[in-house]
């Protein structure tokens, strides 16, 4: 464990966070976190004093505001943070959507940049960012990047076991000496996450409070609602909706090892499957077992196999490579004596799954992706050679409208 007295001094420009960004407790905290809409609360105070011939008038305006999120509570800021770091890409995606691309400093697990191209965003590849956690948390990165706010669930830092030498005191040191944490582990429910797990748009709304970008949030939420309504109106009857074998992309068909997953699990990573009402071909016993082999997979014999996170970067370029995906996942299935008997393999229904880490921008794109893969007769066939480009007639939302919102043309 790194010593909390590491010799780093509190930057004076952080005074507004150190003194103005303290957690507000008691009744106010309960009011911010009880499930009512969490809206930022600007505070304005004024005092006027008027005398006869020597009249004087004094007006003091407090422009501070609050942003609230479990587990950090309600934080008060004197000014809007300009720079930030994230651990998972969904928080970067949300910030980009709110017009905060320039404030992005670094990420540990970033969404591939090509998924932001339809929105006109230039996002550096992972190779060009300073990772927070190559093999453990790098405390010096936090100090050297010097963000105004850290968009990470603080409990993620010391409760995942990623860095066994890092404990709660290290997280506290970063909070006190660098910047406040403002994040919730919305990707998925973890064993230690015994507090509220926000939906994507619940978290997005609270980040909008932090960045004071309510208009952008509401405009994008309206597009999301429109896409959801469109999708729901076009889904086939429940009995005709598919059940898929969703397996983690860490699965190795060459070795006959597969990691089954729940399509309806909590967290943003399964949002497209939940929204499109996609069931799982696996039983609870299969999923709880952790791994299955070809024998069990053949017993299930799914009509569709999807490799979760599979649409992420494959091959040597910062883009999706259908050839690399086929080589890594499909070819071993086809060449295996048991794998070649699977219905999904024989019918060509083995797909790269959505990238699990997703904010409002990438989720819009991946809702289209999953709809085209699993309901091609209704939404048009997924074209892996062109993705993320989608022909206009297959698009569920107006790309230019989203670009305009990001750029402030609301």
XYZ file of C-alpha atoms in Angstrom, residues 5-405:
401
model
C 1.762 10.950 3.288
C 3.420 10.706 -0.112
C 4.798 14.233 -0.128
C 2.292 15.596 -2.661
C 0.832 18.931 -1.656
C -2.757 19.903 -2.256
C -2.861 22.099 -5.383
C -4.225 25.512 -4.499
C -6.441 25.552 -7.594
C -8.322 22.686 -5.964
C -9.507 24.890 -3.106
C -12.945 25.126 -4.682
C -13.202 21.349 -4.500
C -11.448 20.894 -1.179
C -13.591 23.455 0.600
C -16.610 23.717 -1.662
C -16.886 20.094 -2.751
C -17.339 18.439 0.597
C -19.940 15.729 1.035
C -23.143 17.090 2.503
C -24.537 14.768 5.123
C -27.565 14.399 7.314
C -31.035 15.260 6.072
C -29.789 16.866 2.875
C -27.862 13.751 1.883
C -30.941 11.622 2.428
C -32.970 13.982 0.295
C -30.460 13.794 -2.551
C -30.182 10.025 -2.624
C -33.619 8.630 -1.941
C -34.682 8.048 -5.526
C -36.234 11.421 -6.301
C -34.770 13.116 -9.342
C -31.344 14.409 -8.444
C -31.095 17.900 -9.836
C -28.267 20.292 -9.250
C -29.150 23.041 -6.823
C -27.620 26.446 -7.559
C -27.475 28.701 -4.531
C -27.815 32.462 -4.841
C -27.661 34.810 -1.884
C -27.822 38.587 -1.892
C -27.890 41.414 0.615
C -28.733 45.051 -0.127
C -27.925 47.943 2.213
C -29.129 51.461 1.335
C -28.523 54.720 3.353
C -29.407 58.386 2.606
C -26.779 60.557 0.903
C -24.004 58.012 1.351
C -25.987 55.093 -0.002
C -24.126 51.879 -0.537
C -25.361 48.673 -2.039
C -23.692 45.341 -1.550
C -24.750 42.271 -3.478
C -23.098 38.911 -2.912
C -23.933 36.132 -5.324
C -23.103 32.520 -4.576
C -23.037 30.519 -7.813
C -22.103 27.224 -6.210
C -24.233 24.172 -6.938
C -24.637 20.553 -5.900
C -24.409 17.288 -7.802
C -25.522 14.072 -6.113
C -24.698 10.431 -6.743
C -24.383 7.278 -4.695
C -22.015 6.309 -3.177
C -20.268 9.696 -2.988
C -23.261 11.681 -1.736
C -23.980 15.310 -2.605
C -20.972 17.402 -3.595
C -20.953 21.184 -3.786
C -18.883 22.848 -6.509
C -17.894 26.489 -6.822
C -17.394 26.119 -10.579
C -17.941 23.503 -13.265
C -15.055 20.998 -13.527
C -13.113 21.354 -16.758
C -11.011 18.173 -16.775
C -11.674 14.596 -15.723
C -10.400 11.029 -15.850
C -12.427 7.837 -16.029
C -11.837 4.143 -15.477
C -14.523 2.697 -17.759
C -15.577 4.165 -21.080
C -19.265 4.609 -20.254
C -18.447 7.667 -18.136
C -16.291 9.136 -20.913
C -19.127 8.508 -23.386
C -21.547 10.382 -21.113
C -19.123 13.291 -20.739
C -18.539 13.468 -24.513
C -22.299 13.546 -25.071
C -22.471 16.545 -22.728
C -19.935 18.467 -24.806
C -16.976 17.707 -22.542
C -14.638 15.966 -25.011
C -11.838 18.502 -24.486
C -11.730 17.812 -20.753
C -10.974 14.089 -21.182
C -7.525 13.242 -19.817
C -7.210 9.466 -19.670
C -8.958 6.158 -19.114
C -8.078 2.644 -18.011
C -10.675 0.789 -20.103
C -11.735 2.999 -22.982
C -14.351 2.380 -25.661
C -12.662 1.937 -29.076
C -12.506 5.243 -30.907
C -14.206 4.004 -34.082
C -17.495 3.697 -32.178
C -17.482 7.489 -31.746
C -16.778 8.280 -35.407
C -20.480 8.485 -36.401
C -20.787 11.354 -33.906
C -17.854 13.346 -35.262
C -15.718 12.739 -32.178
C -11.980 12.187 -32.429
C -11.115 9.847 -29.569
C -7.514 8.699 -29.096
C -6.824 4.955 -29.194
C -5.932 3.229 -25.943
C -2.288 3.095 -27.040
C -2.152 6.901 -26.886
C -3.619 7.298 -23.394
C -1.908 6.902 -20.050
C -3.519 3.925 -18.390
C -4.481 4.174 -14.734
C -3.950 0.459 -14.213
C -1.544 -1.532 -16.361
C -0.952 -4.107 -13.613
C -2.093 -2.044 -10.613
C -3.403 1.444 -9.868
C -0.762 4.007 -10.748
C -1.090 6.738 -8.141
C 1.328 9.013 -9.956
C -0.989 9.134 -12.981
C -3.699 10.681 -10.820
C -1.274 13.351 -9.608
C 0.332 14.048 -12.977
C -2.983 14.240 -14.858
C -4.304 16.572 -12.150
C -8.024 16.339 -13.034
C -10.761 18.540 -11.621
C -12.955 15.494 -10.972
C -12.530 11.697 -11.100
C -15.463 9.937 -12.767
C -14.903 6.628 -10.987
C -16.832 4.861 -8.245
C -14.397 5.241 -5.307
C -15.279 1.781 -4.027
C -14.122 0.310 -7.326
C -10.606 1.454 -6.478
C -10.176 -0.614 -3.330
C -12.894 -3.293 -3.429
C -12.365 -5.060 -6.754
C -9.091 -6.658 -5.697
C -7.479 -5.430 -8.917
C -4.603 -3.950 -6.950
C -4.196 -5.925 -3.731
C -1.782 -3.332 -2.334
C -4.332 -0.539 -2.692
C -6.762 0.042 0.156
C -9.325 2.587 1.285
C -6.679 4.976 2.617
C -5.136 5.245 -0.857
C -8.509 6.144 -2.332
C -8.954 8.739 0.418
C -5.537 10.218 -0.364
C -6.459 10.719 -4.005
C -9.795 12.262 -3.024
C -8.150 14.695 -0.603
C -5.051 15.614 -2.609
C -6.139 15.364 -6.243
C -9.886 15.658 -6.860
C -13.261 14.347 -5.683
C -14.656 11.088 -7.004
C -17.995 11.200 -8.787
C -18.963 7.814 -10.170
C -21.056 4.699 -9.767
C -20.082 1.257 -11.048
C -22.933 1.103 -13.558
C -21.317 -1.459 -15.870
C -22.571 -4.427 -13.863
C -23.537 -5.454 -10.336
C -20.530 -6.642 -8.334
C -20.460 -8.497 -5.025
C -19.457 -5.387 -3.067
C -21.969 -3.091 -4.786
C -24.675 -3.069 -2.089
C -26.031 0.387 -2.943
C -27.949 1.803 -5.861
C -26.841 0.759 -9.327
C -28.069 3.470 -11.667
C -29.491 2.886 -15.100
C -27.569 4.529 -17.933
C -29.840 7.550 -18.167
C -30.096 7.950 -14.381
C -26.304 8.205 -14.222
C -26.274 10.422 -17.317
C -28.701 12.846 -15.683
C -26.539 13.134 -12.580
C -23.434 13.741 -14.663
C -25.369 16.458 -16.487
C -25.947 18.032 -13.067
C -22.211 17.927 -12.421
C -21.330 19.587 -15.738
C -24.400 21.877 -15.670
C -25.543 20.538 -19.065
C -29.247 19.906 -18.497
C -30.237 20.970 -22.043
C -27.889 18.513 -23.738
C -29.039 15.725 -21.423
C -32.728 16.357 -22.090
C -32.215 16.520 -25.859
C -30.363 13.198 -25.925
C -32.842 11.599 -23.525
C -35.588 12.576 -25.966
C -33.757 10.818 -28.817
C -33.262 7.750 -26.641
C -36.958 7.634 -25.787
C -37.832 7.955 -29.463
C -35.522 5.075 -30.413
C -36.931 2.904 -27.632
C -40.497 3.605 -28.745
C -39.608 2.823 -32.363
C -37.913 -0.448 -31.415
C -40.739 -1.595 -29.158
C -43.311 -0.896 -31.864
C -41.448 -3.129 -34.316
C -40.539 -6.118 -32.150
C -42.251 -9.394 -33.063
C -44.590 -11.131 -30.586
C -42.873 -12.435 -27.454
C -42.973 -16.054 -28.643
C -41.044 -15.101 -31.781
C -38.205 -13.297 -30.019
C -34.877 -15.153 -30.010
C -32.927 -16.709 -27.190
C -29.205 -16.433 -27.751
C -26.086 -18.071 -26.383
C -24.256 -14.997 -25.128
C -20.680 -15.880 -24.181
C -17.878 -13.660 -22.977
C -15.297 -12.723 -25.592
C -12.667 -14.282 -23.310
C -14.115 -17.623 -24.430
C -11.694 -19.755 -26.445
C -13.387 -21.933 -29.092
C -10.005 -23.382 -30.003
C -9.688 -24.804 -26.495
C -13.390 -25.567 -26.133
C -13.876 -23.149 -23.235
C -16.914 -20.871 -23.089
C -18.122 -18.399 -20.450
C -21.941 -18.149 -20.566
C -23.618 -14.868 -19.625
C -27.085 -13.562 -18.691
C -28.671 -11.338 -21.317
C -31.002 -9.758 -18.751
C -28.398 -8.960 -16.079
C -28.186 -5.546 -14.399
C -25.875 -2.881 -15.724
C -25.266 -0.885 -18.878
C -23.370 -3.705 -20.583
C -26.600 -5.677 -21.133
C -28.836 -2.702 -21.942
C -29.258 -3.483 -25.679
C -30.324 -7.061 -24.926
C -32.754 -5.998 -22.214
C -34.228 -3.262 -24.404
C -34.715 -5.689 -27.294
C -36.113 -8.379 -24.976
C -33.468 -10.966 -25.864
C -33.620 -14.112 -23.750
C -30.787 -16.472 -22.856
C -30.431 -19.965 -24.283
C -28.503 -20.919 -21.153
C -30.033 -22.185 -17.941
C -29.176 -20.673 -14.577
C -27.085 -23.776 -13.867
C -24.985 -23.230 -16.986
C -24.286 -19.619 -16.068
C -23.557 -20.353 -12.418
C -21.067 -23.034 -13.484
C -18.891 -20.257 -14.901
C -17.536 -22.234 -17.838
C -18.982 -24.799 -20.215
C -17.445 -26.996 -22.902
C -18.504 -28.147 -26.353
C -20.516 -31.014 -24.916
C -22.754 -28.687 -22.917
C -22.899 -26.119 -25.713
C -24.038 -28.820 -28.127
C -26.632 -29.919 -25.590
C -28.047 -26.381 -25.596
C -27.552 -26.131 -29.386
C -28.408 -22.423 -29.695
C -29.671 -20.942 -32.929
C -27.533 -17.847 -32.353
C -24.148 -17.426 -30.636
C -22.962 -13.936 -29.685
C -19.502 -13.130 -28.332
C -19.993 -10.320 -25.830
C -17.676 -7.298 -26.398
C -16.795 -8.855 -29.768
C -17.402 -5.655 -31.752
C -14.406 -4.116 -30.009
C -11.064 -3.634 -31.677
C -9.734 -6.798 -33.288
C -6.652 -7.204 -35.417
C -3.951 -4.543 -35.634
C -6.036 -1.448 -36.337
C -8.303 0.767 -34.276
C -11.396 -0.600 -35.983
C -13.524 -3.712 -36.096
C -12.041 -6.441 -38.290
C -14.535 -9.070 -39.551
C -11.598 -11.183 -40.700
C -9.926 -11.127 -37.289
C -13.240 -11.936 -35.584
C -13.798 -14.898 -37.911
C -10.271 -16.186 -37.324
C -10.493 -15.902 -33.537
C -14.012 -17.198 -32.965
C -15.822 -18.582 -36.007
C -13.097 -20.651 -37.691
C -12.328 -22.697 -34.537
C -16.049 -23.440 -34.141
C -16.269 -24.571 -37.754
C -13.196 -26.796 -37.515
C -14.159 -28.522 -34.266
C -16.016 -31.828 -34.622
C -18.603 -30.797 -32.030
C -18.641 -27.090 -32.826
C -19.373 -27.727 -36.479
C -22.583 -29.512 -35.455
C -23.995 -26.452 -33.701
C -27.058 -24.987 -35.395
C -25.714 -21.433 -35.017
C -22.488 -22.406 -36.782
C -24.197 -24.291 -39.591
C -26.600 -21.410 -40.252
C -23.955 -18.687 -40.022
C -25.416 -17.072 -36.915
C -22.244 -16.341 -34.933
C -21.968 -12.622 -34.225
C -19.646 -10.095 -32.581
C -21.579 -8.797 -29.587
C -21.988 -5.219 -28.450
C -19.124 -3.571 -26.594
C -20.222 -3.815 -22.965
C -18.932 -0.420 -21.894
C -21.318 2.121 -23.426
C -22.763 5.506 -22.668
C -25.677 7.228 -24.419
C -23.824 7.691 -27.715
C -22.444 4.193 -28.223
C -25.639 2.678 -26.824
C -27.686 4.324 -29.579
C -25.335 2.819 -32.146
C -25.321 -0.601 -30.516
C -29.094 -0.737 -30.161
C -29.127 -0.617 -33.964
C -26.352 -3.203 -34.092
C -28.151 -5.764 -31.930
C -31.502 -5.108 -33.611
C -29.971 -5.819 -37.025
C -28.177 -8.946 -35.833
C -31.138 -10.521 -34.060
C -34.141 -9.103 -35.960
C -32.753 -8.746 -39.512
C -36.120 -9.130 -41.217
C -37.443 -6.089 -39.373
C -34.381 -3.867 -38.957
C -32.199 -4.958 -41.885
C -29.129 -7.185 -41.825
C -26.018 -6.265 -39.901
C -23.107 -5.599 -42.270
C -19.810 -6.296 -40.470
C -17.778 -5.016 -43.419
C -19.215 -1.493 -43.140
C -19.902 -1.103 -39.418
C -20.084 1.462 -37.812
C -21.455 2.926 -41.039
C -25.146 2.106 -41.451
C -27.236 2.961 -44.505
C -29.774 5.720 -43.915
C -32.756 3.418 -44.402
C -31.565 1.214 -41.508
C -30.757 4.015 -39.072
C -32.888 4.344 -35.953
C -31.714 7.872 -35.176
C -30.403 10.962 -36.944
C -26.605 11.096 -36.607
C -26.454 14.782 -37.486
C -28.995 15.655 -34.816
C -26.833 13.920 -32.195
C -23.735 15.711 -33.489
C -25.539 19.024 -33.212
C -26.467 18.348 -29.588
